[in-house]
mmCIF file with all atom_site columns, C-alpha atoms in Angstrom:
data_model
loop_
_atom_site.group_PDB
_atom_site.id
_atom_site.type_symbol
_atom_site.label_atom_id
_atom_site.label_alt_id
_atom_site.label_comp_id
_atom_site.label_asym_id
_atom_site.label_entity_id
_atom_site.label_seq_id
_atom_site.pdbx_PDB_ins_code
_atom_site.Cartn_x
_atom_site.Cartn_y
_atom_site.Cartn_z
_atom_site.occupancy
_atom_site.B_iso_or_equiv
_atom_site.pdbx_formal_charge
_atom_site.auth_seq_id
_atom_site.auth_comp_id
_atom_site.auth_asym_id
_atom_site.auth_atom_id
_atom_site.pdbx_PDB_model_num
ATOM 1   C CA . UNK A 1 1   ? -0.064  -0.239 0.015   1.00 42.00 ? 1   UNK A CA 1
ATOM 2   C CA . UNK A 1 2   ? 1.399   3.577  -0.820  1.00 56.00 ? 2   UNK A CA 1
ATOM 3   C CA . UNK A 1 3   ? 2.194   5.815  1.996   1.00 73.00 ? 3   UNK A CA 1
ATOM 4   C CA . UNK A 1 4   ? -0.002  8.666  2.346   1.00 85.00 ? 4   UNK A CA 1
ATOM 5   C CA . UNK A 1 5   ? 1.804   12.274 2.247   1.00 90.00 ? 5   UNK A CA 1
ATOM 6   C CA . UNK A 1 6   ? 0.391   13.060 5.553   1.00 93.00 ? 6   UNK A CA 1
ATOM 7   C CA . UNK A 1 7   ? -1.339  10.876 8.233   1.00 93.00 ? 7   UNK A CA 1
ATOM 8   C CA . UNK A 1 8   ? -5.039  10.627 8.478   1.00 96.00 ? 8   UNK A CA 1
ATOM 9   C CA . UNK A 1 9   ? -6.830  11.719 11.786  1.00 97.00 ? 9   UNK A CA 1
ATOM 10  C CA . UNK A 1 10  ? -8.707  8.672  13.033  1.00 97.00 ? 10  UNK A CA 1
ATOM 11  C CA . UNK A 1 11  ? -10.971 9.790  15.883  1.00 97.00 ? 11  UNK A CA 1
ATOM 12  C CA . UNK A 1 12  ? -12.972 7.136  17.834  1.00 97.00 ? 12  UNK A CA 1
ATOM 13  C CA . UNK A 1 13  ? -16.595 7.547  19.449  1.00 96.00 ? 13  UNK A CA 1
ATOM 14  C CA . UNK A 1 14  ? -19.430 5.474  20.478  1.00 97.00 ? 14  UNK A CA 1
ATOM 15  C CA . UNK A 1 15  ? -21.965 6.953  17.799  1.00 95.00 ? 15  UNK A CA 1
ATOM 16  C CA . UNK A 1 16  ? -21.508 8.326  14.526  1.00 93.00 ? 16  UNK A CA 1
ATOM 17  C CA . UNK A 1 17  ? -23.139 11.559 15.915  1.00 94.00 ? 17  UNK A CA 1
ATOM 18  C CA . UNK A 1 18  ? -20.532 11.707 18.569  1.00 97.00 ? 18  UNK A CA 1
ATOM 19  C CA . UNK A 1 19  ? -17.707 11.156 16.176  1.00 97.00 ? 19  UNK A CA 1
ATOM 20  C CA . UNK A 1 20  ? -19.125 14.052 14.074  1.00 96.00 ? 20  UNK A CA 1
ATOM 21  C CA . UNK A 1 21  ? -18.921 16.259 17.054  1.00 97.00 ? 21  UNK A CA 1
ATOM 22  C CA . UNK A 1 22  ? -15.277 15.409 17.610  1.00 98.00 ? 22  UNK A CA 1
ATOM 23  C CA . UNK A 1 23  ? -14.483 16.288 14.128  1.00 97.00 ? 23  UNK A CA 1
ATOM 24  C CA . UNK A 1 24  ? -16.314 19.450 14.324  1.00 97.00 ? 24  UNK A CA 1
ATOM 25  C CA . UNK A 1 25  ? -14.268 20.348 17.253  1.00 98.00 ? 25  UNK A CA 1
ATOM 26  C CA . UNK A 1 26  ? -11.003 19.758 15.598  1.00 98.00 ? 26  UNK A CA 1
ATOM 27  C CA . UNK A 1 27  ? -12.270 21.805 12.632  1.00 98.00 ? 27  UNK A CA 1
ATOM 28  C CA . UNK A 1 28  ? -13.241 24.913 14.987  1.00 98.00 ? 28  UNK A CA 1
ATOM 29  C CA . UNK A 1 29  ? -9.979  24.547 16.806  1.00 98.00 ? 29  UNK A CA 1
ATOM 30  C CA . UNK A 1 30  ? -7.690  24.290 13.854  1.00 97.00 ? 30  UNK A CA 1
ATOM 31  C CA . UNK A 1 31  ? -9.405  26.425 11.416  1.00 98.00 ? 31  UNK A CA 1
ATOM 32  C CA . UNK A 1 32  ? -12.423 28.846 12.830  1.00 98.00 ? 32  UNK A CA 1
ATOM 33  C CA . UNK A 1 33  ? -10.218 29.902 15.771  1.00 98.00 ? 33  UNK A CA 1
ATOM 34  C CA . UNK A 1 34  ? -6.895  30.182 14.184  1.00 97.00 ? 34  UNK A CA 1
ATOM 35  C CA . UNK A 1 35  ? -5.749  32.443 11.146  1.00 97.00 ? 35  UNK A CA 1
ATOM 36  C CA . UNK A 1 36  ? -4.703  30.396 8.201   1.00 97.00 ? 36  UNK A CA 1
ATOM 37  C CA . UNK A 1 37  ? -2.660  31.371 5.518   1.00 97.00 ? 37  UNK A CA 1
ATOM 38  C CA . UNK A 1 38  ? -1.822  29.609 2.049   1.00 96.00 ? 38  UNK A CA 1
ATOM 39  C CA . UNK A 1 39  ? 1.877   29.460 1.086   1.00 92.00 ? 39  UNK A CA 1
ATOM 40  C CA . UNK A 1 40  ? 1.473   32.576 -0.803  1.00 93.00 ? 40  UNK A CA 1
ATOM 41  C CA . UNK A 1 41  ? 0.453   34.705 2.084   1.00 95.00 ? 41  UNK A CA 1
ATOM 42  C CA . UNK A 1 42  ? -3.281  34.924 1.596   1.00 96.00 ? 42  UNK A CA 1
ATOM 43  C CA . UNK A 1 43  ? -5.434  34.507 4.730   1.00 98.00 ? 43  UNK A CA 1
ATOM 44  C CA . UNK A 1 44  ? -8.075  31.962 4.200   1.00 98.00 ? 44  UNK A CA 1
ATOM 45  C CA . UNK A 1 45  ? -11.239 32.398 6.493   1.00 98.00 ? 45  UNK A CA 1
ATOM 46  C CA . UNK A 1 46  ? -12.929 29.614 7.821   1.00 98.00 ? 46  UNK A CA 1
ATOM 47  C CA . UNK A 1 47  ? -16.664 29.628 9.075   1.00 97.00 ? 47  UNK A CA 1
ATOM 48  C CA . UNK A 1 48  ? -18.054 27.059 11.732  1.00 97.00 ? 48  UNK A CA 1
ATOM 49  C CA . UNK A 1 49  ? -21.257 26.671 9.402   1.00 96.00 ? 49  UNK A CA 1
ATOM 50  C CA . UNK A 1 50  ? -19.094 25.272 6.638   1.00 95.00 ? 50  UNK A CA 1
ATOM 51  C CA . UNK A 1 51  ? -18.099 22.016 8.611   1.00 96.00 ? 51  UNK A CA 1
ATOM 52  C CA . UNK A 1 52  ? -21.431 20.450 7.655   1.00 92.00 ? 52  UNK A CA 1
ATOM 53  C CA . UNK A 1 53  ? -20.885 20.821 3.788   1.00 89.00 ? 53  UNK A CA 1
ATOM 54  C CA . UNK A 1 54  ? -17.259 19.980 3.765   1.00 93.00 ? 54  UNK A CA 1
ATOM 55  C CA . UNK A 1 55  ? -17.723 16.707 5.762   1.00 93.00 ? 55  UNK A CA 1
ATOM 56  C CA . UNK A 1 56  ? -20.729 15.504 4.106   1.00 88.00 ? 56  UNK A CA 1
ATOM 57  C CA . UNK A 1 57  ? -20.911 14.116 0.692   1.00 84.00 ? 57  UNK A CA 1
ATOM 58  C CA . UNK A 1 58  ? -22.903 12.903 -2.191  1.00 68.00 ? 58  UNK A CA 1
ATOM 59  C CA . UNK A 1 59  ? -23.503 9.583  -3.273  1.00 62.00 ? 59  UNK A CA 1
ATOM 60  C CA . UNK A 1 60  ? -23.520 10.551 -6.937  1.00 59.00 ? 60  UNK A CA 1
ATOM 61  C CA . UNK A 1 61  ? -21.477 13.945 -7.278  1.00 57.00 ? 61  UNK A CA 1
ATOM 62  C CA . UNK A 1 62  ? -21.990 13.979 -10.910 1.00 53.00 ? 62  UNK A CA 1
ATOM 63  C CA . UNK A 1 63  ? -25.794 14.360 -10.649 1.00 51.00 ? 63  UNK A CA 1
ATOM 64  C CA . UNK A 1 64  ? -26.215 15.945 -7.314  1.00 49.00 ? 64  UNK A CA 1
ATOM 65  C CA . UNK A 1 65  ? -25.730 19.660 -8.194  1.00 50.00 ? 65  UNK A CA 1
ATOM 66  C CA . UNK A 1 66  ? -23.751 19.894 -4.985  1.00 56.00 ? 66  UNK A CA 1
ATOM 67  C CA . UNK A 1 67  ? -26.503 18.487 -2.691  1.00 58.00 ? 67  UNK A CA 1
ATOM 68  C CA . UNK A 1 68  ? -25.131 15.996 -0.277  1.00 52.00 ? 68  UNK A CA 1
ATOM 69  C CA . UNK A 1 69  ? -27.070 12.893 0.907   1.00 54.00 ? 69  UNK A CA 1
ATOM 70  C CA . UNK A 1 70  ? -24.592 11.574 3.307   1.00 69.00 ? 70  UNK A CA 1
ATOM 71  C CA . UNK A 1 71  ? -24.544 13.702 6.362   1.00 78.00 ? 71  UNK A CA 1
ATOM 72  C CA . UNK A 1 72  ? -21.234 12.802 7.726   1.00 91.00 ? 72  UNK A CA 1
ATOM 73  C CA . UNK A 1 73  ? -18.244 11.361 5.780   1.00 91.00 ? 73  UNK A CA 1
ATOM 74  C CA . UNK A 1 74  ? -15.819 9.602  7.717   1.00 94.00 ? 74  UNK A CA 1
ATOM 75  C CA . UNK A 1 75  ? -13.470 9.448  4.540   1.00 92.00 ? 75  UNK A CA 1
ATOM 76  C CA . UNK A 1 76  ? -13.533 13.288 4.331   1.00 93.00 ? 76  UNK A CA 1
ATOM 77  C CA . UNK A 1 77  ? -13.377 13.821 7.960   1.00 96.00 ? 77  UNK A CA 1
ATOM 78  C CA . UNK A 1 78  ? -10.081 11.612 8.391   1.00 96.00 ? 78  UNK A CA 1
ATOM 79  C CA . UNK A 1 79  ? -8.494  14.267 6.020   1.00 97.00 ? 79  UNK A CA 1
ATOM 80  C CA . UNK A 1 80  ? -9.435  17.281 8.173   1.00 97.00 ? 80  UNK A CA 1
ATOM 81  C CA . UNK A 1 81  ? -5.771  18.242 9.032   1.00 97.00 ? 81  UNK A CA 1
ATOM 82  C CA . UNK A 1 82  ? -4.785  17.966 5.206   1.00 96.00 ? 82  UNK A CA 1
ATOM 83  C CA . UNK A 1 83  ? -6.560  21.174 4.685   1.00 97.00 ? 83  UNK A CA 1
ATOM 84  C CA . UNK A 1 84  ? -4.081  23.187 6.395   1.00 96.00 ? 84  UNK A CA 1
ATOM 85  C CA . UNK A 1 85  ? -1.077  21.165 5.062   1.00 95.00 ? 85  UNK A CA 1
ATOM 86  C CA . UNK A 1 86  ? -2.312  21.333 1.399   1.00 94.00 ? 86  UNK A CA 1
ATOM 87  C CA . UNK A 1 87  ? -3.001  25.442 1.712   1.00 96.00 ? 87  UNK A CA 1
ATOM 88  C CA . UNK A 1 88  ? 0.463   26.015 3.337   1.00 93.00 ? 88  UNK A CA 1
ATOM 89  C CA . UNK A 1 89  ? 2.195   23.362 1.138   1.00 87.00 ? 89  UNK A CA 1
ATOM 90  C CA . UNK A 1 90  ? 3.720   21.742 4.119   1.00 87.00 ? 90  UNK A CA 1
ATOM 91  C CA . UNK A 1 91  ? 6.328   18.906 3.647   1.00 84.00 ? 91  UNK A CA 1
ATOM 92  C CA . UNK A 1 92  ? 5.020   15.336 3.704   1.00 83.00 ? 92  UNK A CA 1
ATOM 93  C CA . UNK A 1 93  ? 6.460   11.933 4.014   1.00 81.00 ? 93  UNK A CA 1
ATOM 94  C CA . UNK A 1 94  ? 6.378   11.287 0.247   1.00 84.00 ? 94  UNK A CA 1
ATOM 95  C CA . UNK A 1 95  ? 7.134   13.214 -2.794  1.00 86.00 ? 95  UNK A CA 1
ATOM 96  C CA . UNK A 1 96  ? 4.113   15.230 -4.074  1.00 89.00 ? 96  UNK A CA 1
ATOM 97  C CA . UNK A 1 97  ? 2.945   18.306 -6.115  1.00 92.00 ? 97  UNK A CA 1
ATOM 98  C CA . UNK A 1 98  ? 0.418   21.075 -4.681  1.00 93.00 ? 98  UNK A CA 1
ATOM 99  C CA . UNK A 1 99  ? -1.255  22.982 -7.509  1.00 94.00 ? 99  UNK A CA 1
ATOM 100 C CA . UNK A 1 100 ? -3.159  26.315 -6.835  1.00 95.00 ? 100 UNK A CA 1
ATOM 101 C CA . UNK A 1 101 ? -5.569  26.859 -9.715  1.00 95.00 ? 101 UNK A CA 1
ATOM 102 C CA . UNK A 1 102 ? -8.118  29.608 -10.414 1.00 94.00 ? 102 UNK A CA 1
ATOM 103 C CA . UNK A 1 103 ? -11.391 29.309 -12.088 1.00 90.00 ? 103 UNK A CA 1
ATOM 104 C CA . UNK A 1 104 ? -14.917 30.671 -12.511 1.00 85.00 ? 104 UNK A CA 1
ATOM 105 C CA . UNK A 1 105 ? -18.069 28.785 -11.743 1.00 72.00 ? 105 UNK A CA 1
ATOM 106 C CA . UNK A 1 106 ? -21.715 30.000 -12.038 1.00 72.00 ? 106 UNK A CA 1
ATOM 107 C CA . UNK A 1 107 ? -23.889 29.761 -8.882  1.00 61.00 ? 107 UNK A CA 1
ATOM 108 C CA . UNK A 1 108 ? -27.470 30.068 -8.714  1.00 59.00 ? 108 UNK A CA 1
ATOM 109 C CA . UNK A 1 109 ? -29.015 31.916 -5.712  1.00 55.00 ? 109 UNK A CA 1
ATOM 110 C CA . UNK A 1 110 ? -32.908 32.220 -5.636  1.00 56.00 ? 110 UNK A CA 1
ATOM 111 C CA . UNK A 1 111 ? -32.888 31.784 -9.377  1.00 58.00 ? 111 UNK A CA 1
ATOM 112 C CA . UNK A 1 112 ? -30.251 34.308 -10.216 1.00 62.00 ? 112 UNK A CA 1
ATOM 113 C CA . UNK A 1 113 ? -27.122 33.358 -11.870 1.00 64.00 ? 113 UNK A CA 1
ATOM 114 C CA . UNK A 1 114 ? -23.777 34.721 -10.429 1.00 65.00 ? 114 UNK A CA 1
ATOM 115 C CA . UNK A 1 115 ? -20.097 34.123 -11.224 1.00 71.00 ? 115 UNK A CA 1
ATOM 116 C CA . UNK A 1 116 ? -17.781 32.976 -8.446  1.00 79.00 ? 116 UNK A CA 1
ATOM 117 C CA . UNK A 1 117 ? -13.977 33.069 -8.707  1.00 86.00 ? 117 UNK A CA 1
ATOM 118 C CA . UNK A 1 118 ? -12.717 29.957 -6.957  1.00 89.00 ? 118 UNK A CA 1
ATOM 119 C CA . UNK A 1 119 ? -9.364  28.631 -6.079  1.00 92.00 ? 119 UNK A CA 1
ATOM 120 C CA . UNK A 1 120 ? -8.496  25.121 -5.600  1.00 94.00 ? 120 UNK A CA 1
ATOM 121 C CA . UNK A 1 121 ? -5.470  23.603 -4.037  1.00 95.00 ? 121 UNK A CA 1
ATOM 122 C CA . UNK A 1 122 ? -4.730  20.100 -5.257  1.00 94.00 ? 122 UNK A CA 1
ATOM 123 C CA . UNK A 1 123 ? -2.462  17.616 -3.828  1.00 94.00 ? 123 UNK A CA 1
ATOM 124 C CA . UNK A 1 124 ? -1.929  16.011 -7.288  1.00 91.00 ? 124 UNK A CA 1
ATOM 125 C CA . UNK A 1 125 ? -0.584  12.527 -6.237  1.00 90.00 ? 125 UNK A CA 1
ATOM 126 C CA . UNK A 1 126 ? -3.263  12.047 -3.618  1.00 93.00 ? 126 UNK A CA 1
ATOM 127 C CA . UNK A 1 127 ? -6.008  13.751 -5.783  1.00 94.00 ? 127 UNK A CA 1
ATOM 128 C CA . UNK A 1 128 ? -6.878  15.690 -2.640  1.00 96.00 ? 128 UNK A CA 1
ATOM 129 C CA . UNK A 1 129 ? -8.854  18.903 -3.216  1.00 96.00 ? 129 UNK A CA 1
ATOM 130 C CA . UNK A 1 130 ? -9.411  22.247 -1.245  1.00 97.00 ? 130 UNK A CA 1
ATOM 131 C CA . UNK A 1 131 ? -11.694 24.721 -2.722  1.00 95.00 ? 131 UNK A CA 1
ATOM 132 C CA . UNK A 1 132 ? -11.832 28.401 -1.741  1.00 96.00 ? 132 UNK A CA 1
ATOM 133 C CA . UNK A 1 133 ? -13.983 31.128 -3.012  1.00 94.00 ? 133 UNK A CA 1
ATOM 134 C CA . UNK A 1 134 ? -12.659 34.619 -3.547  1.00 93.00 ? 134 UNK A CA 1
ATOM 135 C CA . UNK A 1 135 ? -14.763 37.559 -2.837  1.00 91.00 ? 135 UNK A CA 1
ATOM 136 C CA . UNK A 1 136 ? -14.119 41.217 -2.401  1.00 91.00 ? 136 UNK A CA 1
ATOM 137 C CA . UNK A 1 137 ? -10.268 40.195 -2.374  1.00 92.00 ? 137 UNK A CA 1
ATOM 138 C CA . UNK A 1 138 ? -10.650 37.677 0.514   1.00 96.00 ? 138 UNK A CA 1
ATOM 139 C CA . UNK A 1 139 ? -10.606 33.950 0.408   1.00 97.00 ? 139 UNK A CA 1
ATOM 140 C CA . UNK A 1 140 ? -12.981 31.767 2.009   1.00 97.00 ? 140 UNK A CA 1
ATOM 141 C CA . UNK A 1 141 ? -13.086 28.004 2.652   1.00 97.00 ? 141 UNK A CA 1
ATOM 142 C CA . UNK A 1 142 ? -15.688 26.124 1.060   1.00 94.00 ? 142 UNK A CA 1
ATOM 143 C CA . UNK A 1 143 ? -14.954 22.448 1.178   1.00 94.00 ? 143 UNK A CA 1
ATOM 144 C CA . UNK A 1 144 ? -12.016 19.795 0.779   1.00 95.00 ? 144 UNK A CA 1
ATOM 145 C CA . UNK A 1 145 ? -12.152 16.344 -0.251  1.00 94.00 ? 145 UNK A CA 1
ATOM 146 C CA . UNK A 1 146 ? -10.417 13.196 -1.924  1.00 94.00 ? 146 UNK A CA 1
ATOM 147 C CA . UNK A 1 147 ? -11.402 13.427 -5.525  1.00 93.00 ? 147 UNK A CA 1
ATOM 148 C CA . UNK A 1 148 ? -11.448 10.583 -8.376  1.00 90.00 ? 148 UNK A CA 1
ATOM 149 C CA . UNK A 1 149 ? -9.433  11.022 -11.521 1.00 92.00 ? 149 UNK A CA 1
ATOM 150 C CA . UNK A 1 150 ? -12.296 12.583 -13.515 1.00 91.00 ? 150 UNK A CA 1
ATOM 151 C CA . UNK A 1 151 ? -12.912 15.412 -11.119 1.00 88.00 ? 151 UNK A CA 1
ATOM 152 C CA . UNK A 1 152 ? -9.066  16.321 -11.315 1.00 93.00 ? 152 UNK A CA 1
ATOM 153 C CA . UNK A 1 153 ? -9.173  16.236 -15.005 1.00 93.00 ? 153 UNK A CA 1
ATOM 154 C CA . UNK A 1 154 ? -12.085 18.642 -14.867 1.00 91.00 ? 154 UNK A CA 1
ATOM 155 C CA . UNK A 1 155 ? -10.494 20.966 -12.631 1.00 92.00 ? 155 UNK A CA 1
ATOM 156 C CA . UNK A 1 156 ? -7.486  21.103 -14.828 1.00 92.00 ? 156 UNK A CA 1
ATOM 157 C CA . UNK A 1 157 ? -9.624  21.598 -17.844 1.00 93.00 ? 157 UNK A CA 1
ATOM 158 C CA . UNK A 1 158 ? -11.757 24.432 -16.410 1.00 91.00 ? 158 UNK A CA 1
ATOM 159 C CA . UNK A 1 159 ? -9.309  26.439 -14.507 1.00 94.00 ? 159 UNK A CA 1
ATOM 160 C CA . UNK A 1 160 ? -5.770  28.273 -15.117 1.00 95.00 ? 160 UNK A CA 1
ATOM 161 C CA . UNK A 1 161 ? -2.691  27.255 -12.983 1.00 96.00 ? 161 UNK A CA 1
ATOM 162 C CA . UNK A 1 162 ? -1.432  30.246 -10.772 1.00 95.00 ? 162 UNK A CA 1
ATOM 163 C CA . UNK A 1 163 ? 1.341   28.251 -8.975  1.00 94.00 ? 163 UNK A CA 1
ATOM 164 C CA . UNK A 1 164 ? 2.665   24.767 -8.005  1.00 94.00 ? 164 UNK A CA 1
ATOM 165 C CA . UNK A 1 165 ? 5.155   23.507 -5.497  1.00 91.00 ? 165 UNK A CA 1
ATOM 166 C CA . UNK A 1 166 ? 6.909   20.166 -5.802  1.00 91.00 ? 166 UNK A CA 1
ATOM 167 C CA . UNK A 1 167 ? 8.121   18.538 -2.847  1.00 82.00 ? 167 UNK A CA 1
ATOM 168 C CA . UNK A 1 168 ? 10.612  15.576 -2.402  1.00 79.00 ? 168 UNK A CA 1
ATOM 169 C CA . UNK A 1 169 ? 10.255  13.036 0.382   1.00 68.00 ? 169 UNK A CA 1
ATOM 170 C CA . UNK A 1 170 ? 11.312  14.274 3.959   1.00 56.00 ? 170 UNK A CA 1
ATOM 171 C CA . UNK A 1 171 ? 14.297  11.986 3.973   1.00 50.00 ? 171 UNK A CA 1
ATOM 172 C CA . UNK A 1 172 ? 15.606  12.969 0.614   1.00 47.00 ? 172 UNK A CA 1
#
């Protein structure tokens, strides 16, 4: 089995609801209560309410239009500490590349279409994606997740590369 760039966080609890609350506490402590910056010096703002969207998922993302039918994703939650590591380009235990890309997506609110500038930070070899929206020259965390190869290809096709960083293994 391939070694992950960074370790996963595997919390334990008696119920899924208790487990979700333990991960929520980590999110609040690590992101909402702290100032987080990307490797280019941009501050990323994290809102407490974003937890529910970021750590839930859709059983069929291609046809879900962003609606999540799985209220808590253990797979996403185990990667919770990767968000900051990907944004900051922190060294990991294996070689990897982080790409920062910019794109525009249309978002409909109450029947109105609106363009939103997005940034994605992708740990290429792990296919891990952090999604940030840019509004009024500020950056806001939206979600983060392990993606499939098709999703990564779509990001590349629909965005422009801003910057990338390549890392060699820690022991290299």
